[in-house]
JSON list of C-alpha atoms in Angstrom, two decimals:
[
{"chain": "B", "resi": 188, "resn": "VAL", "atom": "CA", "xyz": [11.52, 25.59, -32.99]},
{"chain": "B", "resi": 189, "resn": "ILE", "atom": "CA", "xyz": [11.54, 21.92, -32.01]},
{"chain": "B", "resi": 190, "resn": "ALA", "atom": "CA", "xyz": [13.31, 19.36, -34.17]},
{"chain": "B", "resi": 191, "resn": "GLU", "atom": "CA", "xyz": [12.54, 15.68, -33.70]},
{"chain": "B", "resi": 192, "resn": "LEU", "atom": "CA", "xyz": [14.49, 12.84, -35.25]},
{"chain": "B", "resi": 193, "resn": "GLY", "atom": "CA", "xyz": [12.63, 9.55, -35.14]},
{"chain": "B", "resi": 194, "resn": "SER", "atom": "CA", "xyz": [9.09, 10.87, -34.94]},
{"chain": "B", "resi": 195, "resn": "GLY", "atom": "CA", "xyz": [7.28, 7.59, -35.37]},
{"chain": "B", "resi": 196, "resn": "MET", "atom": "CA", "xyz": [3.71, 8.38, -36.33]},
{"chain": "B", "resi": 197, "resn": "GLY", "atom": "CA", "xyz": [3.94, 11.88, -34.84]},
{"chain": "B", "resi": 198, "resn": "ARG", "atom": "CA", "xyz": [2.01, 11.54, -31.59]},
{"chain": "B", "resi": 199, "resn": "GLN", "atom": "CA", "xyz": [4.59, 13.44, -29.54]},
{"chain": "B", "resi": 200, "resn": "ILE", "atom": "CA", "xyz": [4.46, 16.29, -32.06]},
{"chain": "B", "resi": 201, "resn": "GLU", "atom": "CA", "xyz": [0.67, 16.22, -31.84]},
{"chain": "B", "resi": 202, "resn": "LEU", "atom": "CA", "xyz": [0.74, 16.58, -28.07]},
{"chain": "B", "resi": 203, "resn": "LEU", "atom": "CA", "xyz": [3.36, 19.33, -28.06]},
{"chain": "B", "resi": 204, "resn": "LYS", "atom": "CA", "xyz": [1.61, 21.27, -30.83]},
{"chain": "B", "resi": 205, "resn": "LYS", "atom": "CA", "xyz": [-1.70, 21.14, -28.96]},
{"chain": "B", "resi": 206, "resn": "LEU", "atom": "CA", "xyz": [0.03, 22.54, -25.88]},
{"chain": "B", "resi": 207, "resn": "TYR", "atom": "CA", "xyz": [2.13, 25.10, -27.80]},
{"chain": "B", "resi": 208, "resn": "PRO", "atom": "CA", "xyz": [0.37, 25.90, -31.10]},
{"chain": "B", "resi": 209, "resn": "ASP", "atom": "CA", "xyz": [2.83, 28.62, -32.22]},
{"chain": "B", "resi": 210, "resn": "ILE", "atom": "CA", "xyz": [5.93, 26.42, -32.11]},
{"chain": "B", "resi": 211, "resn": "SER", "atom": "CA", "xyz": [7.43, 25.37, -35.45]},
{"chain": "B", "resi": 212, "resn": "PHE", "atom": "CA", "xyz": [8.31, 21.69, -35.74]},
{"chain": "B", "resi": 213, "resn": "LEU", "atom": "CA", "xyz": [10.94, 20.02, -37.92]},
{"chain": "B", "resi": 214, "resn": "VAL", "atom": "CA", "xyz": [10.09, 16.32, -38.14]},
{"chain": "B", "resi": 215, "resn": "PHE", "atom": "CA", "xyz": [12.66, 13.81, -39.46]},
{"chain": "B", "resi": 216, "resn": "ASP", "atom": "CA", "xyz": [12.36, 10.05, -39.94]},
{"chain": "B", "resi": 217, "resn": "ILE", "atom": "CA", "xyz": [12.91, 7.25, -42.43]},
{"chain": "B", "resi": 218, "resn": "PRO", "atom": "CA", "xyz": [10.61, 7.27, -45.51]},
{"chain": "B", "resi": 219, "resn": "PRO", "atom": "CA", "xyz": [7.97, 4.68, -44.51]},
{"chain": "B", "resi": 220, "resn": "THR", "atom": "CA", "xyz": [7.56, 6.18, -41.06]},
{"chain": "B", "resi": 221, "resn": "ILE", "atom": "CA", "xyz": [7.55, 9.79, -42.20]},
{"chain": "B", "resi": 222, "resn": "TYR", "atom": "CA", "xyz": [4.78, 8.92, -44.65]},
{"chain": "B", "resi": 223, "resn": "VAL", "atom": "CA", "xyz": [2.61, 7.71, -41.77]},
{"chain": "B", "resi": 224, "resn": "ALA", "atom": "CA", "xyz": [3.52, 10.73, -39.61]},
{"chain": "B", "resi": 225, "resn": "GLU", "atom": "CA", "xyz": [2.72, 13.14, -42.44]},
{"chain": "B", "resi": 226, "resn": "ARG", "atom": "CA", "xyz": [-0.70, 11.56, -43.01]},
{"chain": "B", "resi": 227, "resn": "TYR", "atom": "CA", "xyz": [-1.47, 11.44, -39.30]},
{"chain": "B", "resi": 228, "resn": "LEU", "atom": "CA", "xyz": [-0.40, 15.02, -38.55]},
{"chain": "B", "resi": 229, "resn": "LYS", "atom": "CA", "xyz": [-2.22, 16.35, -41.64]},
{"chain": "B", "resi": 230, "resn": "ALA", "atom": "CA", "xyz": [-5.41, 14.70, -40.37]},
{"chain": "B", "resi": 231, "resn": "VAL", "atom": "CA", "xyz": [-5.00, 16.33, -36.94]},
{"chain": "B", "resi": 232, "resn": "PHE", "atom": "CA", "xyz": [-3.69, 19.73, -38.19]},
{"chain": "B", "resi": 233, "resn": "PRO", "atom": "CA", "xyz": [-5.06, 20.01, -41.76]},
{"chain": "B", "resi": 234, "resn": "ASN", "atom": "CA", "xyz": [-3.59, 23.38, -42.75]},
{"chain": "B", "resi": 235, "resn": "GLN", "atom": "CA", "xyz": [-0.46, 23.35, -40.61]},
{"chain": "B", "resi": 236, "resn": "VAL", "atom": "CA", "xyz": [1.71, 20.65, -42.20]},
{"chain": "B", "resi": 237, "resn": "LYS", "atom": "CA", "xyz": [4.32, 21.25, -44.89]},
{"chain": "B", "resi": 238, "resn": "THR", "atom": "CA", "xyz": [4.55, 17.86, -46.55]},
{"chain": "B", "resi": 239, "resn": "TYR", "atom": "CA", "xyz": [7.71, 16.10, -47.64]},
{"chain": "B", "resi": 240, "resn": "GLN", "atom": "CA", "xyz": [6.83, 17.05, -51.19]},
{"chain": "B", "resi": 241, "resn": "GLU", "atom": "CA", "xyz": [6.76, 20.70, -50.13]},
{"chain": "B", "resi": 242, "resn": "THR", "atom": "CA", "xyz": [9.99, 20.56, -48.09]},
{"chain": "B", "resi": 243, "resn": "ARG", "atom": "CA", "xyz": [12.21, 18.35, -50.21]},
{"chain": "B", "resi": 244, "resn": "ASP", "atom": "CA", "xyz": [13.75, 21.33, -52.03]},
{"chain": "B", "resi": 245, "resn": "MET", "atom": "CA", "xyz": [13.78, 23.52, -48.93]},
{"chain": "B", "resi": 246, "resn": "ASN", "atom": "CA", "xyz": [17.44, 24.10, -48.07]},
{"chain": "B", "resi": 247, "resn": "ASP", "atom": "CA", "xyz": [17.19, 27.20, -45.85]},
{"chain": "B", "resi": 248, "resn": "LEU", "atom": "CA", "xyz": [15.40, 26.63, -42.55]},
{"chain": "B", "resi": 249, "resn": "SER", "atom": "CA", "xyz": [16.18, 30.01, -41.06]},
{"chain": "B", "resi": 250, "resn": "ASP", "atom": "CA", "xyz": [12.77, 31.56, -41.75]},
{"chain": "B", "resi": 251, "resn": "LEU", "atom": "CA", "xyz": [10.14, 29.09, -40.57]},
{"chain": "B", "resi": 252, "resn": "GLU", "atom": "CA", "xyz": [6.45, 29.93, -40.28]},
{"chain": "B", "resi": 253, "resn": "PRO", "atom": "CA", "xyz": [5.32, 29.91, -36.63]},
{"chain": "B", "resi": 254, "resn": "GLY", "atom": "CA", "xyz": [2.99, 27.04, -35.84]},
{"chain": "B", "resi": 255, "resn": "MET", "atom": "CA", "xyz": [3.85, 24.97, -38.91]},
{"chain": "B", "resi": 256, "resn": "ILE", "atom": "CA", "xyz": [4.99, 21.35, -38.97]},
{"chain": "B", "resi": 257, "resn": "TYR", "atom": "CA", "xyz": [7.68, 20.60, -41.58]},
{"chain": "B", "resi": 258, "resn": "ILE", "atom": "CA", "xyz": [8.15, 16.99, -42.69]},
{"chain": "B", "resi": 259, "resn": "PHE", "atom": "CA", "xyz": [11.60, 15.74, -43.80]},
{"chain": "B", "resi": 260, "resn": "GLY", "atom": "CA", "xyz": [13.27, 12.42, -44.46]},
{"chain": "B", "resi": 261, "resn": "ALA", "atom": "CA", "xyz": [16.10, 11.38, -42.14]},
{"chain": "B", "resi": 262, "resn": "GLN", "atom": "CA", "xyz": [18.51, 11.93, -45.04]},
{"chain": "B", "resi": 263, "resn": "ASP", "atom": "CA", "xyz": [17.56, 15.64, -44.91]},
{"chain": "B", "resi": 264, "resn": "PHE", "atom": "CA", "xyz": [18.76, 16.04, -41.31]},
{"chain": "B", "resi": 265, "resn": "PRO", "atom": "CA", "xyz": [21.90, 18.04, -42.26]},
{"chain": "B", "resi": 266, "resn": "ARG", "atom": "CA", "xyz": [19.55, 20.85, -43.34]},
{"chain": "B", "resi": 267, "resn": "ILE", "atom": "CA", "xyz": [19.15, 21.84, -39.70]},
{"chain": "B", "resi": 268, "resn": "LYS", "atom": "CA", "xyz": [22.54, 23.57, -40.10]},
{"chain": "B", "resi": 269, "resn": "THR", "atom": "CA", "xyz": [20.53, 26.53, -41.39]},
{"chain": "B", "resi": 270, "resn": "ALA", "atom": "CA", "xyz": [18.06, 26.58, -38.48]},
{"chain": "B", "resi": 271, "resn": "GLN", "atom": "CA", "xyz": [18.21, 27.75, -34.90]},
{"chain": "B", "resi": 272, "resn": "ILE", "atom": "CA", "xyz": [16.69, 24.94, -32.84]},
{"chain": "B", "resi": 273, "resn": "ASP", "atom": "CA", "xyz": [15.34, 25.68, -29.37]},
{"chain": "B", "resi": 274, "resn": "LEU", "atom": "CA", "xyz": [14.86, 22.01, -28.52]},
{"chain": "B", "resi": 275, "resn": "PHE", "atom": "CA", "xyz": [16.10, 18.86, -30.22]},
{"chain": "B", "resi": 276, "resn": "TRP", "atom": "CA", "xyz": [14.03, 15.79, -29.30]},
{"chain": "B", "resi": 277, "resn": "ASN", "atom": "CA", "xyz": [14.78, 12.09, -29.68]},
{"chain": "B", "resi": 278, "resn": "ALA", "atom": "CA", "xyz": [12.73, 9.41, -27.99]},
{"chain": "B", "resi": 279, "resn": "ALA", "atom": "CA", "xyz": [14.15, 5.89, -28.13]},
{"chain": "B", "resi": 280, "resn": "SER", "atom": "CA", "xyz": [15.26, 5.81, -31.77]},
{"chain": "B", "resi": 281, "resn": "PHE", "atom": "CA", "xyz": [18.94, 6.61, -31.09]},
{"chain": "B", "resi": 282, "resn": "GLY", "atom": "CA", "xyz": [19.19, 3.32, -29.24]},
{"chain": "B", "resi": 283, "resn": "GLU", "atom": "CA", "xyz": [18.34, 1.53, -32.49]},
{"chain": "B", "resi": 284, "resn": "MET", "atom": "CA", "xyz": [21.42, 3.04, -34.15]},
{"chain": "B", "resi": 285, "resn": "GLU", "atom": "CA", "xyz": [25.14, 2.38, -33.90]},
{"chain": "B", "resi": 286, "resn": "PRO", "atom": "CA", "xyz": [27.18, 4.91, -31.87]},
{"chain": "B", "resi": 287, "resn": "ASP", "atom": "CA", "xyz": [28.92, 6.40, -34.93]},
{"chain": "B", "resi": 288, "resn": "VAL", "atom": "CA", "xyz": [25.55, 7.11, -36.59]},
{"chain": "B", "resi": 289, "resn": "VAL", "atom": "CA", "xyz": [24.24, 8.79, -33.43]},
{"chain": "B", "resi": 290, "resn": "GLU", "atom": "CA", "xyz": [27.43, 10.83, -33.12]},
{"chain": "B", "resi": 291, "resn": "ASN", "atom": "CA", "xyz": [27.02, 12.01, -36.72]},
{"chain": "B", "resi": 292, "resn": "TYR", "atom": "CA", "xyz": [23.47, 13.23, -36.04]},
{"chain": "B", "resi": 293, "resn": "LEU", "atom": "CA", "xyz": [24.58, 14.91, -32.81]},
{"chain": "B", "resi": 294, "resn": "THR", "atom": "CA", "xyz": [27.32, 16.90, -34.61]},
{"chain": "B", "resi": 295, "resn": "TYR", "atom": "CA", "xyz": [24.49, 18.83, -36.29]},
{"chain": "B", "resi": 296, "resn": "VAL", "atom": "CA", "xyz": [22.52, 19.07, -33.06]},
{"chain": "B", "resi": 297, "resn": "ARG", "atom": "CA", "xyz": [25.37, 20.56, -31.05]},
{"chain": "B", "resi": 298, "resn": "ASP", "atom": "CA", "xyz": [25.90, 23.33, -33.60]},
{"chain": "B", "resi": 299, "resn": "THR", "atom": "CA", "xyz": [22.25, 24.32, -33.99]},
{"chain": "B", "resi": 300, "resn": "SER", "atom": "CA", "xyz": [20.38, 23.45, -30.79]},
{"chain": "B", "resi": 301, "resn": "GLU", "atom": "CA", "xyz": [20.08, 25.21, -27.47]},
{"chain": "B", "resi": 302, "resn": "ASN", "atom": "CA", "xyz": [18.56, 22.27, -25.61]},
{"chain": "B", "resi": 303, "resn": "VAL", "atom": "CA", "xyz": [18.43, 18.50, -26.10]},
{"chain": "B", "resi": 304, "resn": "PHE", "atom": "CA", "xyz": [15.87, 16.03, -24.74]},
{"chain": "B", "resi": 305, "resn": "LEU", "atom": "CA", "xyz": [16.74, 12.34, -24.94]},
{"chain": "B", "resi": 306, "resn": "TYR", "atom": "CA", "xyz": [14.48, 9.49, -23.84]},
{"chain": "B", "resi": 307, "resn": "GLN", "atom": "CA", "xyz": [16.81, 6.55, -24.23]},
{"chain": "B", "resi": 308, "resn": "ALA", "atom": "CA", "xyz": [17.95, 3.20, -22.93]},
{"chain": "B", "resi": 309, "resn": "MET", "atom": "CA", "xyz": [21.07, 4.75, -21.40]},
{"chain": "B", "resi": 310, "resn": "GLY", "atom": "CA", "xyz": [22.72, 1.36, -20.98]},
{"chain": "B", "resi": 311, "resn": "GLY", "atom": "CA", "xyz": [22.11, 0.61, -24.64]},
{"chain": "B", "resi": 312, "resn": "LYS", "atom": "CA", "xyz": [19.73, -1.66, -26.48]},
{"chain": "B", "resi": 313, "resn": "GLU", "atom": "CA", "xyz": [20.08, -5.41, -26.96]},
{"chain": "B", "resi": 314, "resn": "LEU", "atom": "CA", "xyz": [22.97, -6.65, -29.05]},
{"chain": "B", "resi": 315, "resn": "ALA", "atom": "CA", "xyz": [22.35, -8.51, -32.29]},
{"chain": "B", "resi": 316, "resn": "PRO", "atom": "CA", "xyz": [23.65, -12.09, -32.23]},
{"chain": "B", "resi": 317, "resn": "LYS", "atom": "CA", "xyz": [25.21, -11.36, -35.62]},
{"chain": "B", "resi": 318, "resn": "PRO", "atom": "CA", "xyz": [24.92, -8.76, -38.42]},
{"chain": "B", "resi": 319, "resn": "GLY", "atom": "CA", "xyz": [21.50, -8.77, -40.06]},
{"chain": "B", "resi": 320, "resn": "LYS", "atom": "CA", "xyz": [19.72, -10.01, -36.93]},
{"chain": "B", "resi": 321, "resn": "PRO", "atom": "CA", "xyz": [17.58, -7.82, -34.61]},
{"chain": "B", "resi": 322, "resn": "GLY", "atom": "CA", "xyz": [19.53, -5.58, -32.26]},
{"chain": "B", "resi": 323, "resn": "VAL", "atom": "CA", "xyz": [22.62, -3.43, -32.59]},
{"chain": "B", "resi": 324, "resn": "LEU", "atom": "CA", "xyz": [26.22, -4.48, -33.18]},
{"chain": "B", "resi": 325, "resn": "LYS", "atom": "CA", "xyz": [27.48, -1.94, -30.63]},
{"chain": "B", "resi": 326, "resn": "LYS", "atom": "CA", "xyz": [25.39, -0.33, -27.91]},
{"chain": "B", "resi": 327, "resn": "THR", "atom": "CA", "xyz": [24.86, 3.43, -27.86]},
{"chain": "B", "resi": 328, "resn": "THR", "atom": "CA", "xyz": [25.04, 4.44, -24.20]},
{"chain": "B", "resi": 329, "resn": "ARG", "atom": "CA", "xyz": [24.72, 7.50, -21.98]},
{"chain": "B", "resi": 330, "resn": "SER", "atom": "CA", "xyz": [28.46, 8.19, -22.33]},
{"chain": "B", "resi": 331, "resn": "HIS", "atom": "CA", "xyz": [28.11, 8.31, -26.14]},
{"chain": "B", "resi": 332, "resn": "TYR", "atom": "CA", "xyz": [25.42, 10.98, -25.82]},
{"chain": "B", "resi": 333, "resn": "LEU", "atom": "CA", "xyz": [27.39, 13.05, -23.35]},
{"chain": "B", "resi": 334, "resn": "ASN", "atom": "CA", "xyz": [30.67, 12.74, -25.29]},
{"chain": "B", "resi": 335, "resn": "SER", "atom": "CA", "xyz": [28.88, 13.77, -28.49]},
{"chain": "B", "resi": 336, "resn": "LEU", "atom": "CA", "xyz": [27.49, 16.90, -26.80]},
{"chain": "B", "resi": 337, "resn": "PRO", "atom": "CA", "xyz": [30.57, 18.30, -25.02]},
{"chain": "B", "resi": 338, "resn": "ASP", "atom": "CA", "xyz": [29.25, 21.88, -24.82]},
{"chain": "B", "resi": 339, "resn": "PHE", "atom": "CA", "xyz": [26.03, 20.81, -23.11]},
{"chain": "B", "resi": 340, "resn": "GLU", "atom": "CA", "xyz": [25.36, 20.31, -19.42]},
{"chain": "B", "resi": 341, "resn": "ILE", "atom": "CA", "xyz": [22.79, 18.10, -17.76]},
{"chain": "B", "resi": 342, "resn": "VAL", "atom": "CA", "xyz": [19.80, 20.12, -16.56]},
{"chain": "B", "resi": 343, "resn": "ASP", "atom": "CA", "xyz": [17.66, 17.20, -15.46]},
{"chain": "B", "resi": 344, "resn": "GLU", "atom": "CA", "xyz": [17.83, 13.43, -15.52]},
{"chain": "B", "resi": 345, "resn": "GLU", "atom": "CA", "xyz": [15.27, 10.90, -14.38]},
{"chain": "B", "resi": 346, "resn": "PRO", "atom": "CA", "xyz": [16.24, 7.50, -13.04]},
{"chain": "B", "resi": 347, "resn": "GLU", "atom": "CA", "xyz": [15.78, 4.55, -15.35]},
{"chain": "B", "resi": 348, "resn": "GLN", "atom": "CA", "xyz": [12.34, 2.99, -15.58]},
{"chain": "B", "resi": 349, "resn": "THR", "atom": "CA", "xyz": [11.38, -0.36, -17.04]},
{"chain": "B", "resi": 350, "resn": "VAL", "atom": "CA", "xyz": [8.91, 0.34, -19.82]},
{"chain": "B", "resi": 351, "resn": "PHE", "atom": "CA", "xyz": [7.84, -3.18, -20.77]},
{"chain": "B", "resi": 352, "resn": "ALA", "atom": "CA", "xyz": [7.92, -5.92, -18.14]},
{"chain": "B", "resi": 353, "resn": "GLY", "atom": "CA", "xyz": [11.44, -7.28, -17.86]},
{"chain": "B", "resi": 354, "resn": "GLU", "atom": "CA", "xyz": [12.75, -5.48, -20.92]},
{"chain": "B", "resi": 355, "resn": "THR", "atom": "CA", "xyz": [14.98, -2.46, -21.54]},
{"chain": "B", "resi": 356, "resn": "THR", "atom": "CA", "xyz": [14.97, 0.41, -19.07]},
{"chain": "B", "resi": 357, "resn": "TYR", "atom": "CA", "xyz": [14.74, 4.01, -20.25]},
{"chain": "B", "resi": 358, "resn": "SER", "atom": "CA", "xyz": [15.39, 7.41, -18.71]},
{"chain": "B", "resi": 359, "resn": "ASN", "atom": "CA", "xyz": [14.96, 11.06, -19.63]},
{"chain": "B", "resi": 360, "resn": "LEU", "atom": "CA", "xyz": [17.97, 13.31, -20.08]},
{"chain": "B", "resi": 361, "resn": "LEU", "atom": "CA", "xyz": [17.60, 17.05, -20.60]},
{"chain": "B", "resi": 362, "resn": "LEU", "atom": "CA", "xyz": [20.71, 18.99, -21.61]},
{"chain": "B", "resi": 363, "resn": "SER", "atom": "CA", "xyz": [21.27, 22.68, -22.24]},
{"chain": "B", "resi": 364, "resn": "LYS", "atom": "CA", "xyz": [24.09, 24.42, -24.07]},
{"chain": "B", "resi": 365, "resn": "ASN", "atom": "CA", "xyz": [26.67, 25.55, -21.56]},
{"chain": "B", "resi": 366, "resn": "ARG", "atom": "CA", "xyz": [26.93, 29.34, -21.82]},
{"chain": "B", "resi": 367, "resn": "SER", "atom": "CA", "xyz": [30.12, 29.59, -19.77]},
{"chain": "B", "resi": 368, "resn": "ASN", "atom": "CA", "xyz": [32.28, 28.12, -22.56]}
]
């Protein structure tokens, strides 16, 4: 089972599902984005997507169908408490959130997930000049991720790479639950 928060239109799910068709996916995002992801993934995998309409009353995620993609709103994220997640995935969207919001999401992740993959701007995203303007009020950094996942150890980390010329740098961080605790 792979859970992704901040799926965008679902292209990463598409790629992973094509490589590993029997994996179950839990896909979470804000309503406008999840609508696009649901439509896109349904077009690519017509009979393998449980729509938001089908999952909105689904409270127990302990018995998922292999190979199915389940669509949820971000507000439904606490439902993963009932699932056993092999890999939690977040690519870039945590950086768009304040540290306390990220920490809240990661409290669920650390209780349910065996592994965590983060593709993030580890130094944080750009600060907003004032509330209501683009950017964040407080940067979410590598130390926030590590402090929020105290029972996880780094398995692999790539050096930062500039994605768009002169803009924010990103790196991959793969963590696994520490079994010695």
